[in-house]
């Protein structure tokens, strides 16, 4: 049966409509015709429309009720109207500020953070004490920062005499 | 040879289907004029389908009215991609079948009153009555589905795709039933074979 159905799906046979000269078509049409001329079509049409009026009105009303909140949103958008006047200036300014911020953030992000071990700045004397070890500490004790700096910067190879 | 004739028919049907879809859209918004146009476009065929099941004019008119109201109630459920016509005729058919069932239960309405109410000459009337009797007997011997399909195809002029939509069958199955029904009717009515 499936093979037969496939054949009909391909439109091989039979044709949808009977030919006009087909005896079966003549028989069917000749013997069984609805009384179309006896129906008052205008009255039937009016009757159907009248009966449908409440349902149609309910549909229209439901649609209007759905549309009302949307209309409220549209009305409240008037609040934004004055701000909208600034948009020709505001939008380019905001865009420029964003670009500047992004470039700044990118630069900060790429530079290494320099910090001391203790997380704070040290004086030159402190650096010496740490650098020379604990035994050198008495050597520099009591020397001012300026003398210490001269000794470092202008060292000529001779022993230093305070 | 059938191709050139088939193409304009298909185009015309596509235009009709598109028009129906537009009207349905408007009806869904509560447009009474669109509903009126939809009724005007389909009430004759709907009446014809209902009458073939009920064979009673007033009952068929009532069924058509009920079917249009039922269609309005259910229109939200109609898939916009599917055509209105077969969907609606299915409602008509179901309403008519339900009506016939309830009428059988009540058994108060005379059947076939319209068939008797003709105004032809006695000879012609007798001939028609004989023809109708023969045809009704032959149709009654067909399975319900084949009877419905042959009536929709050969009397209402619906194509197999529309009938398939109405009866929720494949178009191939409809064509097969149609072929079987025609074959059976030719044998029962002792008519010559299919004209090709």
Short mmCIF file of C-alpha atoms in Angstrom, two decimals:
data_model
loop_
_atom_site.label_atom_id
_atom_site.label_comp_id
_atom_site.label_asym_id
_atom_site.label_seq_id
_atom_site.Cartn_x
_atom_site.Cartn_y
_atom_site.Cartn_z
CA UNK A 1 0.00 0.00 0.00
CA UNK A 2 2.88 2.37 0.77
CA UNK A 3 4.20 1.94 -2.75
CA UNK A 4 0.77 2.84 -4.05
CA UNK A 5 0.60 5.92 -1.83
CA UNK A 6 4.03 7.02 -3.00
CA UNK A 7 2.84 6.72 -6.56
CA UNK A 8 -0.12 9.01 -5.79
CA UNK A 9 2.19 11.44 -4.02
CA UNK A 10 4.13 11.71 -7.23
CA UNK A 11 0.90 12.72 -8.90
CA UNK A 12 0.79 9.74 -11.28
CA UNK A 13 -2.83 8.85 -10.81
CA UNK A 14 -5.64 9.58 -10.25
CA UNK A 15 -6.06 13.26 -11.09
CA UNK A 16 -7.65 15.44 -8.43
CA UNK A 17 -10.56 16.55 -10.55
CA UNK A 18 -12.80 14.37 -12.67
CA UNK A 19 -13.04 15.30 -16.32
CA UNK A 20 -16.20 17.12 -17.32
CA UNK A 21 -17.27 14.24 -19.56
CA UNK A 22 -16.67 11.58 -16.91
CA UNK A 23 -19.94 9.66 -16.37
CA UNK A 24 -19.26 9.47 -12.64
CA UNK A 25 -18.91 13.27 -12.46
CA UNK A 26 -22.19 13.72 -14.32
CA UNK A 27 -23.91 11.28 -12.01
CA UNK A 28 -22.57 12.98 -8.89
CA UNK A 29 -23.40 16.49 -10.02
CA UNK A 30 -26.76 15.58 -11.50
CA UNK A 31 -28.05 13.80 -8.46
CA UNK A 32 -26.81 15.75 -5.48
CA UNK A 33 -26.83 19.51 -5.58
CA UNK A 34 -27.39 21.62 -2.46
CA UNK A 35 -30.30 24.08 -2.70
CA UNK A 36 -28.09 27.14 -3.16
CA UNK A 37 -30.89 29.20 -4.71
CA UNK A 38 -33.16 28.65 -1.72
CA UNK A 39 -30.76 30.27 0.74
CA UNK A 40 -31.12 33.97 1.58
CA UNK A 41 -27.40 34.68 1.54
CA UNK A 42 -27.71 38.32 2.61
CA UNK A 43 -29.77 37.34 5.64
CA UNK A 44 -27.40 34.51 6.55
CA UNK A 45 -24.40 36.82 6.22
CA UNK A 46 -26.05 39.47 8.40
CA UNK A 47 -27.03 36.85 10.96
CA UNK A 48 -23.49 35.53 11.22
CA UNK A 49 -22.01 39.02 11.53
CA UNK A 50 -24.51 39.99 14.18
CA UNK A 51 -23.79 36.86 16.19
CA UNK A 52 -20.05 37.56 16.02
CA UNK A 53 -20.28 41.19 17.14
CA UNK A 54 -19.72 40.58 20.89
CA UNK A 55 -16.68 38.38 20.26
CA UNK A 56 -15.21 40.89 17.81
CA UNK A 57 -15.83 43.78 20.21
CA UNK A 58 -14.14 41.81 22.99
CA UNK A 59 -11.13 41.23 20.75
CA UNK A 60 -10.87 44.92 19.86
CA UNK A 61 -11.19 45.90 23.53
CA UNK A 62 -8.56 43.37 24.63
CA UNK A 63 -6.21 44.77 22.02
CA UNK A 64 -6.87 48.34 23.19
CA UNK A 65 -6.16 47.36 26.80
CA UNK A 66 -2.90 45.75 25.78
CA UNK A 67 -1.94 48.87 23.87
CA UNK A 68 -2.71 51.27 26.77
CA UNK A 69 0.40 50.59 28.93
CA UNK A 70 2.54 50.94 25.82
CA UNK A 71 0.91 54.31 25.15
CA UNK A 72 1.76 55.32 28.76
CA UNK A 73 5.40 54.46 28.20
CA UNK A 74 5.36 56.48 25.01
CA UNK A 75 3.83 59.45 26.87
CA UNK A 76 6.35 59.29 29.73
CA UNK A 77 9.15 59.48 27.19
CA UNK A 78 8.41 63.24 26.99
CA UNK A 79 10.50 63.61 30.14
CA UNK A 80 13.57 62.73 28.10
CA UNK A 81 12.82 65.26 25.38
CA UNK A 82 14.93 68.13 26.89
CA UNK A 83 17.86 65.76 27.37
CA UNK A 84 17.54 64.61 23.84
CA UNK A 85 18.42 68.18 22.76
CA UNK A 86 21.90 67.72 24.21
CA UNK A 87 22.58 64.57 22.32
CA UNK A 88 24.54 66.23 19.44
CA UNK A 89 27.15 67.41 21.98
CA UNK A 90 26.80 64.87 24.74
CA UNK A 91 27.31 61.76 22.67
CA UNK A 92 30.66 62.82 21.07
CA UNK A 93 31.91 64.11 24.45
CA UNK A 94 31.04 60.90 26.19
CA UNK A 95 32.72 58.92 23.43
CA UNK A 96 35.91 61.03 23.67
CA UNK A 97 36.01 60.67 27.48
CA UNK A 98 35.67 56.92 27.16
CA UNK A 99 38.55 56.74 24.68
CA UNK A 100 40.80 58.83 26.98
CA UNK A 101 39.95 56.68 29.98
CA UNK A 102 40.66 53.52 28.03
CA UNK A 103 44.07 54.78 26.84
CA UNK A 104 44.97 55.87 30.40
CA UNK A 105 43.96 52.56 31.85
CA UNK A 106 46.01 50.72 29.24
CA UNK A 107 49.17 52.73 30.02
CA UNK A 108 48.89 52.31 33.78
CA UNK A 109 48.36 48.65 33.30
CA UNK A 110 51.62 48.20 31.29
CA UNK A 111 54.05 50.13 33.63
CA UNK A 112 55.72 48.06 36.42
CA UNK A 113 55.10 49.24 39.93
CA UNK A 114 58.32 50.12 41.75
CA UNK A 115 58.19 49.54 45.43
CA UNK A 116 60.79 49.09 48.21
CA UNK A 117 60.94 45.89 50.19
CA UNK A 118 59.35 47.54 53.15
CA UNK A 119 56.83 49.28 51.00
CA UNK A 120 58.19 52.78 51.92
CA UNK A 121 61.04 55.16 50.90
CA UNK A 122 64.41 54.89 52.70
CA UNK A 123 67.09 57.46 53.42
CA UNK A 124 70.65 57.11 51.96
CA UNK A 125 72.05 56.18 55.38
CA UNK A 126 69.49 53.44 55.76
CA UNK A 127 70.38 52.06 52.30
CA UNK A 128 74.10 52.01 53.31
CA UNK A 129 73.46 50.22 56.55
CA UNK A 130 71.43 47.62 54.75
CA UNK A 131 73.91 47.40 51.85
CA UNK A 132 77.12 47.11 53.97
CA UNK A 133 75.74 44.84 56.57
CA UNK A 134 75.26 45.24 60.28
CA UNK A 135 79.09 45.70 61.03
CA UNK A 136 79.34 48.83 58.86
CA UNK A 137 76.62 50.55 60.70
CA UNK A 138 78.95 52.14 63.30
CA UNK A 139 81.10 53.58 60.44
CA UNK A 140 78.35 55.71 59.11
CA UNK A 141 76.74 56.42 62.37
CA UNK A 142 76.52 60.12 63.02
CA UNK A 143 77.33 61.17 59.43
CA UNK A 144 74.86 63.46 57.80
CA UNK A 145 73.11 62.67 54.59
CA UNK A 146 74.94 65.34 52.60
CA UNK A 147 78.41 64.09 53.64
CA UNK A 148 77.37 60.58 52.82
CA UNK A 149 76.19 61.65 49.38
CA UNK A 150 79.48 63.53 48.69
CA UNK A 151 81.45 60.48 49.69
CA UNK A 152 79.56 58.30 47.30
CA UNK A 153 79.42 60.69 44.36
CA UNK A 154 82.95 62.18 44.59
CA UNK A 155 84.94 59.15 45.73
CA UNK A 156 88.55 59.52 44.26
CA UNK A 157 90.02 56.21 45.35
CA UNK A 158 91.59 57.52 48.51
CA UNK A 159 90.57 56.45 51.92
CA UNK A 160 87.92 58.55 53.18
CA UNK A 161 88.65 60.78 56.10
CA UNK A 162 85.78 62.27 57.84
CA UNK B 1 -0.72 18.96 -21.14
CA UNK B 2 -2.31 19.46 -17.73
CA UNK B 3 0.61 21.61 -16.51
CA UNK B 4 -0.30 24.92 -18.20
CA UNK B 5 -3.82 24.70 -16.72
CA UNK B 6 -2.58 23.70 -13.28
CA UNK B 7 -0.22 26.67 -12.90
CA UNK B 8 -2.80 29.50 -13.09
CA UNK B 9 -5.05 27.49 -10.75
CA UNK B 10 -2.23 27.22 -8.23
CA UNK B 11 -1.46 30.93 -8.55
CA UNK B 12 -5.11 31.84 -8.08
CA UNK B 13 -5.29 29.66 -5.01
CA UNK B 14 -2.14 31.23 -3.56
CA UNK B 15 -3.69 34.68 -4.03
CA UNK B 16 -6.89 33.52 -2.34
CA UNK B 17 -4.92 32.02 0.55
CA UNK B 18 -2.90 35.21 0.97
CA UNK B 19 -6.10 37.29 1.00
CA UNK B 20 -7.57 34.99 3.66
CA UNK B 21 -4.44 35.37 5.78
CA UNK B 22 -4.69 39.15 5.66
CA UNK B 23 -8.35 39.01 6.65
CA UNK B 24 -7.59 36.63 9.52
CA UNK B 25 -4.94 39.04 10.80
CA UNK B 26 -7.49 41.86 10.82
CA UNK B 27 -10.18 39.70 12.42
CA UNK B 28 -7.74 38.89 15.22
CA UNK B 29 -7.67 42.62 15.95
CA UNK B 30 -11.48 42.68 16.11
CA UNK B 31 -12.10 44.10 12.63
CA UNK B 32 -15.80 43.43 11.89
CA UNK B 33 -15.50 44.35 8.19
CA UNK B 34 -12.72 41.81 7.68
CA UNK B 35 -14.84 39.20 9.42
CA UNK B 36 -17.74 40.08 7.13
CA UNK B 37 -15.55 39.61 4.07
CA UNK B 38 -14.25 36.30 5.36
CA UNK B 39 -17.83 35.12 5.87
CA UNK B 40 -18.87 36.27 2.39
CA UNK B 41 -15.93 34.46 0.80
CA UNK B 42 -16.58 31.10 2.45
CA UNK B 43 -20.22 30.79 3.45
CA UNK B 44 -21.44 29.24 0.20
CA UNK B 45 -18.90 26.44 0.15
CA UNK B 46 -19.38 25.97 3.90
CA UNK B 47 -23.14 25.64 3.38
CA UNK B 48 -22.61 23.14 0.61
CA UNK B 49 -20.34 20.96 2.77
CA UNK B 50 -22.76 21.13 5.70
CA UNK B 51 -25.74 20.37 3.48
CA UNK B 52 -24.11 17.26 2.01
CA UNK B 53 -23.74 15.87 5.52
CA UNK B 54 -27.13 17.00 6.82
CA UNK B 55 -29.28 17.22 3.66
CA UNK B 56 -31.38 19.86 5.37
CA UNK B 57 -31.17 23.52 4.40
CA UNK B 58 -32.00 25.18 7.71
CA UNK B 59 -29.79 22.83 9.70
CA UNK B 60 -26.96 23.48 7.26
CA UNK B 61 -27.44 27.25 7.68
CA UNK B 62 -27.31 26.90 11.47
CA UNK B 63 -24.18 24.79 11.21
CA UNK B 64 -22.52 27.39 8.98
CA UNK B 65 -23.28 30.12 11.51
CA UNK B 66 -21.97 28.00 14.40
CA UNK B 67 -18.86 27.11 12.41
CA UNK B 68 -18.04 30.75 11.72
CA UNK B 69 -18.44 31.59 15.41
CA UNK B 70 -16.34 28.60 16.43
CA UNK B 71 -13.68 29.67 13.93
CA UNK B 72 -13.65 33.15 15.47
CA UNK B 73 -13.18 31.68 18.94
CA UNK B 74 -10.29 29.49 17.79
CA UNK B 75 -8.64 31.85 15.33
CA UNK B 76 -5.76 32.53 17.74
CA UNK B 77 -4.80 28.89 17.41
CA UNK B 78 -4.64 28.93 13.61
CA UNK B 79 -1.03 28.61 12.49
CA UNK B 80 -0.44 31.72 10.33
CA UNK B 81 1.55 29.58 7.90
CA UNK B 82 -1.42 27.30 7.25
CA UNK B 83 -4.27 28.25 4.92
CA UNK B 84 -7.58 29.32 6.43
CA UNK B 85 -9.84 27.49 3.97
CA UNK B 86 -9.19 23.81 4.83
CA UNK B 87 -8.88 24.70 8.52
CA UNK B 88 -12.31 26.35 8.46
CA UNK B 89 -13.96 23.63 6.35
CA UNK B 90 -12.76 21.10 8.85
CA UNK B 91 -14.64 23.04 11.54
CA UNK B 92 -17.73 23.09 9.29
CA UNK B 93 -17.50 19.36 8.73
CA UNK B 94 -17.05 18.57 12.41
CA UNK B 95 -19.94 20.85 13.37
CA UNK B 96 -22.15 19.17 10.77
CA UNK B 97 -21.19 15.68 11.90
CA UNK B 98 -21.85 16.62 15.54
CA UNK B 99 -25.18 18.11 14.53
CA UNK B 100 -26.13 14.96 12.64
CA UNK B 101 -25.18 12.83 15.63
CA UNK B 102 -27.30 14.91 17.98
CA UNK B 103 -30.17 14.89 15.50
CA UNK B 104 -30.05 11.12 15.33
CA UNK B 105 -30.26 11.01 19.10
CA UNK B 106 -33.22 13.40 19.14
CA UNK B 107 -34.71 11.85 16.00
CA UNK B 108 -37.12 14.74 15.62
CA UNK B 109 -35.93 16.31 12.37
CA UNK B 110 -36.93 14.72 9.08
CA UNK B 111 -33.95 13.86 6.92
CA UNK B 112 -33.65 14.75 3.24
CA UNK B 113 -36.51 17.26 3.31
CA UNK B 114 -34.77 19.39 0.70
CA UNK B 115 -34.40 16.48 -1.65
CA UNK B 116 -38.14 16.01 -1.78
CA UNK B 117 -38.89 19.71 -2.12
CA UNK B 118 -38.22 20.16 -5.81
CA UNK B 119 -40.41 21.97 -8.30
CA UNK B 120 -39.67 20.00 -11.47
CA UNK B 121 -42.04 18.17 -13.77
CA UNK B 122 -43.30 14.80 -12.43
CA UNK B 123 -41.21 12.84 -15.00
CA UNK B 124 -38.02 14.79 -14.32
CA UNK B 125 -38.67 14.69 -10.61
CA UNK B 126 -39.07 10.94 -10.69
CA UNK B 127 -35.87 10.58 -12.71
CA UNK B 128 -33.95 12.75 -10.25
CA UNK B 129 -35.34 10.89 -7.30
CA UNK B 130 -34.19 7.65 -8.86
CA UNK B 131 -30.74 9.08 -9.55
CA UNK B 132 -30.42 10.41 -6.01
CA UNK B 133 -31.58 7.12 -4.59
CA UNK B 134 -29.00 5.22 -6.64
CA UNK B 135 -26.22 7.59 -5.71
CA UNK B 136 -27.14 7.70 -2.04
CA UNK B 137 -27.20 3.91 -1.90
CA UNK B 138 -23.82 3.74 -3.60
CA UNK B 139 -22.30 6.43 -1.36
CA UNK B 140 -23.68 4.72 1.73
CA UNK B 141 -21.73 1.60 0.84
CA UNK B 142 -18.42 3.46 0.89
CA UNK B 143 -16.39 3.71 4.08
CA UNK B 144 -17.08 7.05 5.82
CA UNK B 145 -13.64 8.45 4.99
CA UNK B 146 -13.89 7.60 1.29
CA UNK B 147 -17.41 9.01 1.10
CA UNK B 148 -16.22 12.28 2.66
CA UNK B 149 -13.22 12.49 0.36
CA UNK B 150 -15.15 11.84 -2.84
CA UNK B 151 -17.78 14.42 -1.86
CA UNK B 152 -15.19 17.05 -1.00
CA UNK B 153 -13.21 16.39 -4.18
CA UNK B 154 -15.85 15.73 -6.80
CA UNK B 155 -18.73 17.80 -5.47
CA UNK B 156 -17.04 20.63 -3.60
CA UNK B 157 -14.07 20.85 -5.93
CA UNK B 158 -11.44 20.85 -3.19
CA UNK B 159 -8.03 19.56 -4.21
CA UNK B 160 -6.25 16.70 -2.49
CA UNK B 161 -3.92 19.03 -0.57
CA UNK B 162 -6.84 20.92 0.94
CA UNK B 163 -8.67 17.70 1.81
CA UNK B 164 -5.46 16.40 3.35
CA UNK B 165 -5.30 19.54 5.55
CA UNK B 166 -8.94 19.15 6.52
CA UNK B 167 -8.75 15.48 7.40
CA UNK B 168 -5.18 15.56 8.70
CA UNK B 169 -4.01 12.97 6.21
CA UNK B 170 -1.20 13.02 3.67
CA UNK B 171 -2.10 14.16 0.17
CA UNK B 172 -1.04 10.74 -1.14
CA UNK B 173 -3.45 8.99 1.22
CA UNK B 174 -6.27 11.30 0.10
CA UNK B 175 -5.55 10.53 -3.57
CA UNK B 176 -5.51 6.83 -2.84
CA UNK B 177 -8.87 6.98 -1.03
CA UNK B 178 -10.27 9.10 -3.82
CA UNK B 179 -9.19 6.58 -6.40
CA UNK B 180 -10.69 3.72 -4.38
CA UNK B 181 -13.95 5.62 -3.84
CA UNK B 182 -14.34 6.48 -7.51
CA UNK B 183 -13.59 2.93 -8.52
CA UNK B 184 -16.16 1.58 -6.07
CA UNK B 185 -18.81 4.10 -7.16
CA UNK B 186 -18.30 3.25 -10.84
CA UNK B 187 -18.83 -0.40 -10.05
CA UNK B 188 -21.84 0.21 -7.84
CA UNK B 189 -23.45 2.57 -10.35
CA UNK B 190 -22.43 0.31 -13.23
CA UNK B 191 -20.66 3.14 -15.00
CA UNK B 192 -17.89 2.75 -17.58
CA UNK B 193 -14.29 3.03 -16.37
CA UNK B 194 -12.30 6.21 -15.79
CA UNK B 195 -12.10 8.52 -18.76
CA UNK B 196 -8.48 9.55 -19.53
#
